[in-house]
Every structure is written in structure tokens, then in C-alpha cells.
Amino acid sequence: MTLRLLQEHGYDRLTVDAVAATARASKATVYRRWPSKAELVLAAVTDGIRQVAIAPDTGSLREDLLRLGFAICQQARRHASTMAAVLTEIARNPAIGDALQQAFVDQRKALIHRVLQKGVERGEIEAEAISDELWDLLPNYIVCRALIPGRPPTDATVQALVDDVLMPSLTQSRHRGS
Amino acid sequence: MTLRLLQEHGYDRLTVDAVAATARASKATVYRRWPSKAELVLAAVTDGIRQVAIAPDTGSLREDLLRLGFAICQQARRHASTMAAVLTEIARNPAIGDALQQAFVDQRKALIHRVLQKGVERGEIEAEAISDELWDLLPNYIVCRALIPGRPPTDATVQALVDDVLMPSLTQSRHRGS
């Protein structure tokens, strides 16, 4: 509901009054739970986007990456306009960016690391294949495709990304024998 | 100049009057060159972002990809807030999205295809390595890193992307011997 108001009005024009009115709650109630507008919006976004919180564990790295990718793809297509609005607001309100970082990016990073770590434990990839620079290649590319109009990502996008890019990249050190 | 007004006011609140006033031109002059607000904004964006229009041609696919990546990285960091604003406006005004597609995305696609095609001609990669699904992996990932706060892309990001992801992916069919 906050999400809908955010999409309609943008962050600057969103008021806690409007949120309270739409929720039929008092402004005091809303402020008690979310002391600042940034926190209210962030709660709505993280709640609305409903991140995949549990790492898939199929016993195969490729399969885990595919499942994660399909889930991110669905979310990204559904919430593209919200995400675009949030990115624009972040440029103007760094506090949202910091909160988003903690609530969203860090959680996603932990999830992807868990999937890769299991791949290392099963001997599918080397520990060095886990890159701190590019850990977000899968989610970022998929989200970017959803944000830029014309070519929304599909399951085929995820599959090409996993099979033709991520798996060859993650297993390359084995081919080089290093 | 239009770009600055766009960043300050957003597309909806941007007026051709304001653009004309800032440019010390008449509204008629502005309208003669750009019949619609969408076209005016797009001209400002494509002009302001100043896309790399000529494909690098160093004689090495890796080197060409690095040069392209460094250039995109610089652009993306410089124009992140404009790009975020444009993406938000696209969600509300599909006409901008269509124009952006033609002026920007198609040009970038042609550029990347030229670089990959030269790699094929030099025998560095197979023709089948050129993917219609993931041709925009390099620019999209870099731009996404610039849009999401906290971890702006650097030359090291580009280098990791080219050396650890793109080159292994593009040359994988050689390793499989297909």
C-alpha cells in the first residue's frame, strides 16, 4: 500500500498522513512503528519485494543458481517500476540507500555466498572462484534487464546466464588447472 | 542544461518554458527543434551521456572489451543520477523508452557486435559465442553497479568482468571443442 503510494507520488510527495489514511491507522501508530519516512518506505519495499530469504539447496550448484535466478527474475519483473522509483529517490535521499544496503543487498550477498560455498564444499568449484567484485552479477544483470524497457528478462535469460556465463566463469580455474 | 533541469525537477515537472528560459531561447525555437518534450529530454540525455560511438579496434578482443568497459564505466559513474531519473520517467512515459531504445540501445548493440565480430574474424572466438540474449552483459552490469549506491564500478570491476567472466564465457566452446 505504501508501495502503491510511492509509485504514484514519488518519495518527496509521499506523506505519512497519506499512508496512515490509506491504512485507516493513526499517524501516531504509523510513526511508532516507523520513526522516519525513509524507514517506512524501506519496510514497504523490502516487504513488498519479498526477497527469497532461504538459499536453494538442490545438491547442484547449477541447479541452485537457476532456482535463485528464476526467483529473482520473477521479482524483478513484478517490481521494476518500484525499483526504478527507489533508485531515483536514493539519489536524493542517501538514508534510503544505506537502509536498503543493510536490509536488502547484504541479505542477497549472504544468500549467494551460501550457494557458492556449498558448491565449494561439494568440490564443484574452487574457493577462489567466489569473487567479492562480481558476486552480484546474477541479480544485477537480471534486475537491470527488468528496469530497462523492451527486453524483460525471462527464464531463458537466466538459463543462458547460468549455463553460458556463470558456470564457465566459476569453473574456469579447473580448466586452467590452477 | 536540460539534463540539469531534469535531475532537479523530474520529467513531469520539467517544462519547455524552463528549458527555453535557461537557454535564453524562445519557446518556438525549442519546439521547432524538438517537437515533443520526450524528444527534447532524449536529445539532452543522448547528447549529455555522449556515448562512445566508434568501436575500439586494438587487434585483440580482450583489449577491445576492456576499452569499451572503461569508457562505459566512466559514463555510468558520471551520469548515474540522470539515468535513474530517465528510468523512472520511462515507467510513466513509454514514448521516452521507445526513443531511448532507438537512439541508445541499438547503437550500443551495434558497437558491441562489431567488437565481437572482429574477434570472430581474427579466430579468437566462434561465431556462435555471440549471444543475442546476453549481448548487453558488459554495459548493463556496469550501469547497474553505478545506479545502485555503495559500490560504484571501477576499472578493477571492468577488468574482473572481462578476464574472469566475459573471456571465459566467449571462449568456452573452444574448450569444449565444439
mmCIF file of C-alpha atoms in Angstrom:
data_model
loop_
_atom_site.group_PDB
_atom_site.id
_atom_site.type_symbol
_atom_site.label_atom_id
_atom_site.label_comp_id
_atom_site.label_asym_id
_atom_site.label_seq_id
_atom_site.Cartn_x
_atom_site.Cartn_y
_atom_site.Cartn_z
ATOM 1 C CA MET A 1 0.000 0.000 0.000
ATOM 2 C CA THR A 2 2.874 2.344 0.827
ATOM 3 C CA LEU A 3 4.433 0.938 -2.324
ATOM 4 C CA ARG A 4 1.482 1.980 -4.425
ATOM 5 C CA LEU A 5 1.526 5.479 -2.932
ATOM 6 C CA LEU A 6 5.276 5.649 -3.560
ATOM 7 C CA GLN A 7 4.863 4.684 -7.212
ATOM 8 C CA GLU A 8 2.082 7.230 -7.645
ATOM 9 C CA HIS A 9 3.625 10.195 -5.875
ATOM 10 C CA GLY A 10 7.348 9.588 -5.535
ATOM 11 C CA TYR A 11 9.188 9.780 -2.248
ATOM 12 C CA ASP A 12 9.169 13.560 -1.881
ATOM 13 C CA ARG A 13 5.422 13.839 -2.282
ATOM 14 C CA LEU A 14 4.653 10.770 -0.148
ATOM 15 C CA THR A 15 3.288 11.734 3.269
ATOM 16 C CA VAL A 16 2.948 9.623 6.382
ATOM 17 C CA ASP A 17 -0.555 11.118 6.613
ATOM 18 C CA ALA A 18 -1.472 9.565 3.281
ATOM 19 C CA VAL A 19 -0.067 6.202 4.363
ATOM 20 C CA ALA A 20 -1.978 6.343 7.651
ATOM 21 C CA ALA A 21 -5.192 7.372 5.861
ATOM 22 C CA THR A 22 -4.957 4.546 3.329
ATOM 23 C CA ALA A 23 -4.209 2.068 6.122
ATOM 24 C CA ARG A 24 -7.010 3.541 8.287
ATOM 25 C CA ALA A 25 -4.438 3.926 11.092
ATOM 26 C CA SER A 26 -3.489 6.965 13.126
ATOM 27 C CA LYS A 27 -0.415 8.918 12.159
ATOM 28 C CA ALA A 28 0.949 8.210 15.686
ATOM 29 C CA THR A 29 0.625 4.456 15.109
ATOM 30 C CA VAL A 30 2.459 4.675 11.829
ATOM 31 C CA TYR A 31 5.215 6.822 13.354
ATOM 32 C CA ARG A 32 5.576 4.467 16.342
ATOM 33 C CA ARG A 33 6.435 1.569 14.068
ATOM 34 C CA TRP A 34 8.481 3.510 11.540
ATOM 35 C CA PRO A 35 10.166 6.568 13.104
ATOM 36 C CA SER A 36 11.132 8.109 9.747
ATOM 37 C CA LYS A 37 9.642 8.228 6.284
ATOM 38 C CA ALA A 38 12.778 6.522 4.964
ATOM 39 C CA GLU A 39 12.194 3.556 7.292
ATOM 40 C CA LEU A 40 8.529 3.349 6.378
ATOM 41 C CA VAL A 41 9.312 3.283 2.669
ATOM 42 C CA LEU A 42 12.086 0.796 3.151
ATOM 43 C CA ALA A 43 9.850 -1.531 5.156
ATOM 44 C CA ALA A 44 7.285 -1.348 2.371
ATOM 45 C CA VAL A 45 9.872 -2.033 -0.302
ATOM 46 C CA THR A 46 11.632 -4.921 1.398
ATOM 47 C CA ASP A 47 8.312 -6.372 2.472
ATOM 48 C CA GLY A 48 6.696 -5.797 -0.916
ATOM 49 C CA ILE A 49 9.536 -7.223 -2.929
ATOM 50 C CA ARG A 50 9.632 -10.241 -0.639
ATOM 51 C CA GLN A 51 13.110 -11.376 -1.161
ATOM 52 C CA VAL A 52 13.928 -15.060 -1.435
ATOM 53 C CA ALA A 53 15.344 -15.497 2.061
ATOM 54 C CA ILE A 54 16.290 -19.159 2.087
ATOM 55 C CA ALA A 55 19.111 -20.366 -0.123
ATOM 56 C CA PRO A 56 18.107 -23.161 -2.512
ATOM 57 C CA ASP A 57 19.875 -26.425 -1.718
ATOM 58 C CA THR A 58 19.348 -28.909 -4.533
ATOM 59 C CA GLY A 59 22.755 -30.566 -4.276
ATOM 60 C CA SER A 60 23.941 -28.991 -7.541
ATOM 61 C CA LEU A 61 25.463 -25.528 -7.985
ATOM 62 C CA ARG A 62 23.972 -25.101 -11.444
ATOM 63 C CA GLU A 63 20.518 -26.038 -10.199
ATOM 64 C CA ASP A 64 20.811 -23.739 -7.153
ATOM 65 C CA LEU A 65 21.856 -20.811 -9.359
ATOM 66 C CA LEU A 66 18.974 -21.490 -11.751
ATOM 67 C CA ARG A 67 16.426 -21.524 -8.905
ATOM 68 C CA LEU A 68 17.831 -18.335 -7.433
ATOM 69 C CA GLY A 69 17.854 -16.741 -10.888
ATOM 70 C CA PHE A 70 14.258 -17.732 -11.691
ATOM 71 C CA ALA A 71 13.077 -16.294 -8.349
ATOM 72 C CA ILE A 72 14.981 -13.023 -8.856
ATOM 73 C CA CYS A 73 13.655 -12.813 -12.416
ATOM 74 C CA GLN A 74 10.047 -13.060 -11.238
ATOM 75 C CA GLN A 75 10.559 -10.462 -8.507
ATOM 76 C CA ALA A 76 12.383 -8.090 -10.829
ATOM 77 C CA ARG A 77 9.661 -8.185 -13.482
ATOM 78 C CA ARG A 78 6.974 -7.635 -10.898
ATOM 79 C CA HIS A 79 8.622 -4.762 -9.081
ATOM 80 C CA ALA A 80 10.554 -2.995 -11.851
ATOM 81 C CA SER A 81 8.697 0.309 -11.513
ATOM 82 C CA THR A 82 9.060 0.326 -7.711
ATOM 83 C CA MET A 83 12.767 -0.378 -8.002
ATOM 84 C CA ALA A 84 13.213 2.430 -10.525
ATOM 85 C CA ALA A 85 11.384 4.826 -8.164
ATOM 86 C CA VAL A 86 13.509 3.705 -5.210
ATOM 87 C CA LEU A 87 16.755 4.197 -7.188
ATOM 88 C CA THR A 88 15.712 7.715 -8.130
ATOM 89 C CA GLU A 89 14.844 8.520 -4.517
ATOM 90 C CA ILE A 90 18.158 7.124 -3.287
ATOM 91 C CA ALA A 91 19.964 9.694 -5.435
ATOM 92 C CA ARG A 92 18.135 12.388 -3.448
ATOM 93 C CA ASN A 93 17.937 10.681 -0.031
ATOM 94 C CA PRO A 94 21.108 8.767 0.831
ATOM 95 C CA ALA A 95 19.487 7.492 4.064
ATOM 96 C CA ILE A 96 17.274 5.201 1.995
ATOM 97 C CA GLY A 97 20.333 3.903 0.218
ATOM 98 C CA ASP A 98 22.060 2.993 3.475
ATOM 99 C CA ALA A 99 18.996 1.247 4.848
ATOM 100 C CA LEU A 100 18.436 -0.598 1.576
ATOM 101 C CA GLN A 101 22.048 -1.686 1.628
ATOM 102 C CA GLN A 102 21.630 -3.341 5.015
ATOM 103 C CA ALA A 103 18.179 -4.791 4.557
ATOM 104 C CA PHE A 104 18.488 -5.968 1.009
ATOM 105 C CA VAL A 105 21.906 -6.067 -0.588
ATOM 106 C CA ASP A 106 23.680 -7.645 2.409
ATOM 107 C CA GLN A 107 20.998 -10.306 2.688
ATOM 108 C CA ARG A 108 21.223 -11.123 -1.003
ATOM 109 C CA LYS A 109 25.009 -11.304 -0.803
ATOM 110 C CA ALA A 110 24.830 -13.774 2.092
ATOM 111 C CA LEU A 111 22.381 -15.913 0.134
ATOM 112 C CA ILE A 112 24.567 -16.085 -2.970
ATOM 113 C CA HIS A 113 27.663 -16.776 -0.892
ATOM 114 C CA ARG A 114 25.898 -19.676 0.792
ATOM 115 C CA VAL A 115 25.020 -21.212 -2.584
ATOM 116 C CA LEU A 116 28.598 -20.805 -3.857
ATOM 117 C CA GLN A 117 30.076 -22.053 -0.590
ATOM 118 C CA LYS A 118 28.089 -25.256 -0.922
ATOM 119 C CA GLY A 119 29.473 -25.624 -4.433
ATOM 120 C CA VAL A 120 32.982 -25.363 -2.971
ATOM 121 C CA GLU A 121 32.170 -27.970 -0.291
ATOM 122 C CA ARG A 122 30.877 -30.368 -2.935
ATOM 123 C CA GLY A 123 34.067 -29.803 -4.941
ATOM 124 C CA GLU A 124 32.231 -28.262 -7.900
ATOM 125 C CA ILE A 125 34.225 -25.018 -7.812
ATOM 126 C CA GLU A 126 37.407 -23.705 -6.186
ATOM 127 C CA ALA A 127 37.123 -21.375 -3.175
ATOM 128 C CA GLU A 128 38.932 -18.686 -5.214
ATOM 129 C CA ALA A 129 36.099 -18.675 -7.727
ATOM 130 C CA ILE A 130 33.999 -16.720 -5.211
ATOM 131 C CA SER A 131 34.594 -13.112 -6.222
ATOM 132 C CA ASP A 132 33.954 -10.172 -3.976
ATOM 133 C CA GLU A 133 33.963 -7.891 -7.002
ATOM 134 C CA LEU A 134 31.348 -9.667 -9.094
ATOM 135 C CA TRP A 135 29.224 -11.625 -6.601
ATOM 136 C CA ASP A 136 26.142 -9.657 -7.704
ATOM 137 C CA LEU A 137 26.429 -10.382 -11.431
ATOM 138 C CA LEU A 138 23.365 -12.659 -11.472
ATOM 139 C CA PRO A 139 20.909 -10.435 -9.567
ATOM 140 C CA ASN A 140 22.197 -7.141 -11.026
ATOM 141 C CA TYR A 141 22.001 -8.221 -14.636
ATOM 142 C CA ILE A 142 18.511 -9.652 -14.225
ATOM 143 C CA VAL A 143 17.255 -6.569 -12.354
ATOM 144 C CA CYS A 144 18.840 -4.263 -14.942
ATOM 145 C CA ARG A 145 17.069 -6.110 -17.759
ATOM 146 C CA ALA A 146 13.781 -5.585 -15.918
ATOM 147 C CA LEU A 147 14.472 -1.873 -15.381
ATOM 148 C CA ILE A 148 15.445 -1.059 -18.974
ATOM 149 C CA PRO A 149 12.316 -1.263 -21.137
ATOM 150 C CA GLY A 150 11.877 -3.511 -24.163
ATOM 151 C CA ARG A 151 13.580 -6.738 -23.133
ATOM 152 C CA PRO A 152 12.275 -8.000 -19.783
ATOM 153 C CA PRO A 153 14.286 -10.998 -18.547
ATOM 154 C CA THR A 154 12.811 -14.478 -18.973
ATOM 155 C CA ASP A 155 13.690 -17.948 -17.721
ATOM 156 C CA ALA A 156 15.709 -18.323 -20.943
ATOM 157 C CA THR A 157 17.755 -15.282 -19.899
ATOM 158 C CA VAL A 158 18.503 -16.884 -16.538
ATOM 159 C CA GLN A 159 19.404 -20.186 -18.158
ATOM 160 C CA ALA A 160 21.789 -18.555 -20.663
ATOM 161 C CA LEU A 161 23.357 -16.548 -17.848
ATOM 162 C CA VAL A 162 23.903 -19.622 -15.667
ATOM 163 C CA ASP A 163 24.991 -22.059 -18.395
ATOM 164 C CA ASP A 164 26.934 -19.822 -20.770
ATOM 165 C CA VAL A 165 28.393 -17.262 -18.365
ATOM 166 C CA LEU A 166 28.345 -18.098 -14.653
ATOM 167 C CA MET A 167 29.229 -21.800 -14.744
ATOM 168 C CA PRO A 168 32.098 -21.366 -17.285
ATOM 169 C CA SER A 169 33.389 -18.431 -15.224
ATOM 170 C CA LEU A 170 33.111 -20.203 -11.858
ATOM 171 C CA THR A 171 34.781 -23.376 -13.130
ATOM 172 C CA GLN A 172 37.481 -21.742 -15.290
ATOM 173 C CA SER A 173 40.319 -22.257 -12.794
ATOM 174 C CA ARG A 174 39.721 -26.004 -13.097
ATOM 175 C CA HIS A 175 40.202 -25.785 -16.876
ATOM 176 C CA ARG A 176 43.396 -23.835 -16.435
ATOM 177 C CA GLY A 177 44.475 -26.334 -13.809
ATOM 178 C CA SER A 178 45.365 -23.620 -11.288
ATOM 179 C CA MET B 1 21.286 22.133 -19.274
ATOM 180 C CA THR B 2 18.046 20.256 -19.935
ATOM 181 C CA LEU B 3 19.730 17.402 -18.072
ATOM 182 C CA ARG B 4 20.257 19.533 -15.003
ATOM 183 C CA LEU B 5 16.639 20.708 -15.063
ATOM 184 C CA LEU B 6 15.518 17.102 -15.497
ATOM 185 C CA GLN B 7 17.538 15.980 -12.488
ATOM 186 C CA GLU B 8 16.160 18.844 -10.403
ATOM 187 C CA HIS B 9 12.511 18.629 -11.351
ATOM 188 C CA GLY B 10 11.870 15.235 -12.897
ATOM 189 C CA TYR B 11 10.212 14.754 -16.258
ATOM 190 C CA ASP B 12 6.667 15.613 -15.200
ATOM 191 C CA ARG B 13 7.638 18.952 -13.706
ATOM 192 C CA LEU B 14 10.084 19.849 -16.485
ATOM 193 C CA THR B 15 8.655 22.493 -18.827
ATOM 194 C CA VAL B 16 9.810 23.539 -22.277
ATOM 195 C CA ASP B 17 9.432 27.107 -20.973
ATOM 196 C CA ALA B 18 12.057 26.460 -18.317
ATOM 197 C CA VAL B 19 14.409 24.920 -20.881
ATOM 198 C CA ALA B 20 13.946 27.878 -23.222
ATOM 199 C CA ALA B 21 14.470 30.360 -20.384
ATOM 200 C CA THR B 22 17.684 28.693 -19.228
ATOM 201 C CA ALA B 23 18.946 28.520 -22.815
ATOM 202 C CA ARG B 24 17.833 32.136 -23.441
ATOM 203 C CA ALA B 25 15.918 30.890 -26.477
ATOM 204 C CA SER B 26 12.284 31.336 -27.448
ATOM 205 C CA LYS B 27 9.836 28.562 -26.751
ATOM 206 C CA ALA B 28 9.104 28.454 -30.512
ATOM 207 C CA THR B 29 12.768 27.825 -31.270
ATOM 208 C CA VAL B 30 12.943 24.995 -28.773
ATOM 209 C CA TYR B 31 9.734 23.423 -30.110
ATOM 210 C CA ARG B 32 10.945 23.729 -33.716
ATOM 211 C CA ARG B 33 13.962 21.563 -32.980
ATOM 212 C CA TRP B 34 12.269 19.154 -30.573
ATOM 213 C CA PRO B 35 8.546 18.765 -31.341
ATOM 214 C CA SER B 36 7.799 16.973 -28.060
ATOM 215 C CA LYS B 37 9.102 17.115 -24.506
ATOM 216 C CA ALA B 38 10.099 13.457 -24.827
ATOM 217 C CA GLU B 39 12.317 14.259 -27.805
ATOM 218 C CA LEU B 40 13.869 17.233 -26.044
ATOM 219 C CA VAL B 41 14.744 15.165 -22.990
ATOM 220 C CA LEU B 42 16.046 12.325 -25.083
ATOM 221 C CA ALA B 43 18.267 14.656 -27.129
ATOM 222 C CA ALA B 44 19.671 16.029 -23.872
ATOM 223 C CA VAL B 45 20.260 12.565 -22.461
ATOM 224 C CA THR B 46 21.896 11.031 -25.518
ATOM 225 C CA ASP B 47 23.901 14.167 -26.102
ATOM 226 C CA GLY B 48 24.832 14.555 -22.448
ATOM 227 C CA ILE B 49 25.815 10.953 -21.932
ATOM 228 C CA ARG B 50 27.920 11.124 -25.106
ATOM 229 C CA GLN B 51 28.048 7.532 -25.977
ATOM 230 C CA VAL B 52 31.268 6.010 -27.289
ATOM 231 C CA ALA B 53 30.284 5.858 -30.955
ATOM 232 C CA ILE B 54 33.340 4.276 -32.540
ATOM 233 C CA ALA B 55 34.219 0.682 -31.754
ATOM 234 C CA PRO B 56 37.720 0.216 -30.336
ATOM 235 C CA ASP B 57 39.962 -1.735 -32.705
ATOM 236 C CA THR B 58 43.151 -2.733 -30.918
ATOM 237 C CA GLY B 59 43.588 -6.068 -32.662
ATOM 238 C CA SER B 60 42.685 -8.026 -29.508
ATOM 239 C CA LEU B 61 39.193 -8.917 -28.309
ATOM 240 C CA ARG B 62 40.186 -8.685 -24.653
ATOM 241 C CA GLU B 63 41.739 -5.256 -25.154
ATOM 242 C CA ASP B 64 38.717 -4.005 -27.134
ATOM 243 C CA LEU B 65 36.337 -5.198 -24.401
ATOM 244 C CA LEU B 66 38.458 -3.540 -21.722
ATOM 245 C CA ARG B 67 38.487 -0.195 -23.580
ATOM 246 C CA LEU B 68 34.741 -0.367 -24.131
ATOM 247 C CA GLY B 69 34.219 -1.295 -20.490
ATOM 248 C CA PHE B 70 36.400 1.515 -19.137
ATOM 249 C CA ALA B 71 34.535 4.056 -21.288
ATOM 250 C CA ILE B 72 31.111 2.764 -20.195
ATOM 251 C CA CYS B 73 32.288 2.754 -16.579
ATOM 252 C CA GLN B 74 33.275 6.440 -16.728
ATOM 253 C CA GLN B 75 29.987 7.423 -18.377
ATOM 254 C CA ALA B 76 27.915 5.383 -15.966
ATOM 255 C CA ARG B 77 29.536 6.911 -12.878
ATOM 256 C CA ARG B 78 29.127 10.408 -14.263
ATOM 257 C CA HIS B 79 25.512 10.074 -15.288
ATOM 258 C CA ALA B 80 24.092 7.670 -12.714
ATOM 259 C CA SER B 81 21.522 10.095 -11.318
ATOM 260 C CA THR B 82 20.356 11.140 -14.793
ATOM 261 C CA MET B 83 19.985 7.505 -15.801
ATOM 262 C CA ALA B 84 17.970 6.733 -12.674
ATOM 263 C CA ALA B 85 15.686 9.695 -13.428
ATOM 264 C CA VAL B 86 15.255 8.605 -17.042
ATOM 265 C CA LEU B 87 14.389 5.020 -15.996
ATOM 266 C CA THR B 88 11.729 6.325 -13.609
ATOM 267 C CA GLU B 89 10.262 8.556 -16.313
ATOM 268 C CA ILE B 90 10.224 5.698 -18.817
ATOM 269 C CA ALA B 91 7.916 3.779 -16.487
ATOM 270 C CA ARG B 92 5.449 6.680 -16.788
ATOM 271 C CA ASN B 93 6.129 7.733 -20.386
ATOM 272 C CA PRO B 94 6.695 4.774 -22.708
ATOM 273 C CA ALA B 95 7.461 7.173 -25.603
ATOM 274 C CA ILE B 96 10.781 8.023 -23.975
ATOM 275 C CA GLY B 97 11.557 4.325 -23.689
ATOM 276 C CA ASP B 98 10.967 3.758 -27.415
ATOM 277 C CA ALA B 99 13.108 6.721 -28.409
ATOM 278 C CA LEU B 100 15.852 5.689 -25.992
ATOM 279 C CA GLN B 101 15.759 2.206 -27.445
ATOM 280 C CA GLN B 102 16.454 3.506 -30.948
ATOM 281 C CA ALA B 103 18.954 6.216 -30.104
ATOM 282 C CA PHE B 104 20.903 4.420 -27.460
ATOM 283 C CA VAL B 105 20.417 0.712 -27.002
ATOM 284 C CA ASP B 106 20.511 -0.138 -30.729
ATOM 285 C CA GLN B 107 23.679 1.908 -31.200
ATOM 286 C CA ARG B 108 25.376 0.226 -28.242
ATOM 287 C CA LYS B 109 24.351 -3.192 -29.525
ATOM 288 C CA ALA B 110 25.874 -2.473 -32.951
ATOM 289 C CA LEU B 111 29.088 -1.349 -31.272
ATOM 290 C CA ILE B 112 29.450 -4.493 -29.178
ATOM 291 C CA HIS B 113 28.580 -6.710 -32.125
ATOM 292 C CA ARG B 114 31.300 -5.053 -34.185
ATOM 293 C CA VAL B 115 33.884 -5.751 -31.469
ATOM 294 C CA LEU B 116 32.800 -9.404 -31.156
ATOM 295 C CA GLN B 117 32.618 -9.831 -34.938
ATOM 296 C CA LYS B 118 36.237 -8.723 -35.247
ATOM 297 C CA GLY B 119 37.111 -11.328 -32.603
ATOM 298 C CA VAL B 120 35.412 -13.964 -34.776
ATOM 299 C CA GLU B 121 37.283 -12.782 -37.877
ATOM 300 C CA ARG B 122 40.611 -12.990 -36.029
ATOM 301 C CA GLY B 123 39.692 -16.516 -34.899
ATOM 302 C CA GLU B 124 39.645 -15.601 -31.199
ATOM 303 C CA ILE B 125 36.056 -16.771 -30.668
ATOM 304 C CA GLU B 126 33.461 -18.837 -32.529
ATOM 305 C CA ALA B 127 30.599 -17.052 -34.309
ATOM 306 C CA GLU B 128 28.157 -18.938 -32.028
ATOM 307 C CA ALA B 129 29.671 -17.232 -28.980
ATOM 308 C CA ILE B 130 27.829 -14.027 -29.963
ATOM 309 C CA SER B 131 24.632 -14.260 -27.943
ATOM 310 C CA ASP B 132 21.501 -12.313 -28.739
ATOM 311 C CA GLU B 133 20.256 -12.953 -25.215
ATOM 312 C CA LEU B 134 23.234 -11.642 -23.261
ATOM 313 C CA TRP B 135 24.960 -9.184 -25.617
ATOM 314 C CA ASP B 136 24.398 -6.377 -23.079
ATOM 315 C CA LEU B 137 26.001 -8.121 -20.086
ATOM 316 C CA LEU B 138 29.005 -5.777 -20.008
ATOM 317 C CA PRO B 139 27.172 -2.419 -20.232
ATOM 318 C CA ASN B 140 24.181 -3.492 -18.126
ATOM 319 C CA TYR B 141 26.217 -4.813 -15.227
ATOM 320 C CA ILE B 142 28.445 -1.727 -15.154
ATOM 321 C CA VAL B 143 25.482 0.658 -15.370
ATOM 322 C CA CYS B 144 23.622 -1.281 -12.675
ATOM 323 C CA ARG B 145 26.617 -1.006 -10.342
ATOM 324 C CA ALA B 146 26.599 2.760 -10.893
ATOM 325 C CA LEU B 147 22.850 3.011 -10.234
ATOM 326 C CA ILE B 148 22.816 1.003 -7.006
ATOM 327 C CA PRO B 149 24.523 3.052 -4.293
ATOM 328 C CA GLY B 150 27.529 1.944 -2.285
ATOM 329 C CA ARG B 151 29.696 0.155 -4.811
ATOM 330 C CA PRO B 152 30.332 2.296 -7.905
ATOM 331 C CA PRO B 153 32.120 0.322 -10.640
ATOM 332 C CA THR B 154 35.861 0.867 -11.095
ATOM 333 C CA ASP B 155 38.438 -0.158 -13.689
ATOM 334 C CA ALA B 156 39.058 -3.226 -11.491
ATOM 335 C CA THR B 157 35.389 -4.147 -11.890
ATOM 336 C CA VAL B 158 35.707 -3.931 -15.667
ATOM 337 C CA GLN B 159 38.895 -5.968 -15.645
ATOM 338 C CA ALA B 160 37.392 -8.731 -13.489
ATOM 339 C CA LEU B 161 34.309 -8.784 -15.704
ATOM 340 C CA VAL B 162 36.353 -9.092 -18.902
ATOM 341 C CA ASP B 163 39.018 -11.518 -17.640
ATOM 342 C CA ASP B 164 37.047 -13.728 -15.260
ATOM 343 C CA VAL B 165 33.606 -13.700 -16.873
ATOM 344 C CA LEU B 166 33.364 -12.493 -20.476
ATOM 345 C CA MET B 167 36.514 -14.038 -21.958
ATOM 346 C CA PRO B 168 35.960 -17.480 -20.338
ATOM 347 C CA SER B 169 32.341 -17.361 -21.461
ATOM 348 C CA LEU B 170 33.091 -16.264 -25.026
ATOM 349 C CA THR B 171 35.849 -18.841 -25.495
ATOM 350 C CA GLN B 172 34.147 -21.753 -23.729
ATOM 351 C CA SER B 173 33.092 -23.567 -26.919
ATOM 352 C CA ARG B 174 36.785 -23.827 -27.809
ATOM 353 C CA HIS B 175 37.498 -25.573 -24.522
ATOM 354 C CA ARG B 176 34.647 -27.971 -25.111
ATOM 355 C CA GLY B 177 35.945 -28.462 -28.627
ATOM 356 C CA SER B 178 32.529 -27.923 -30.203
#
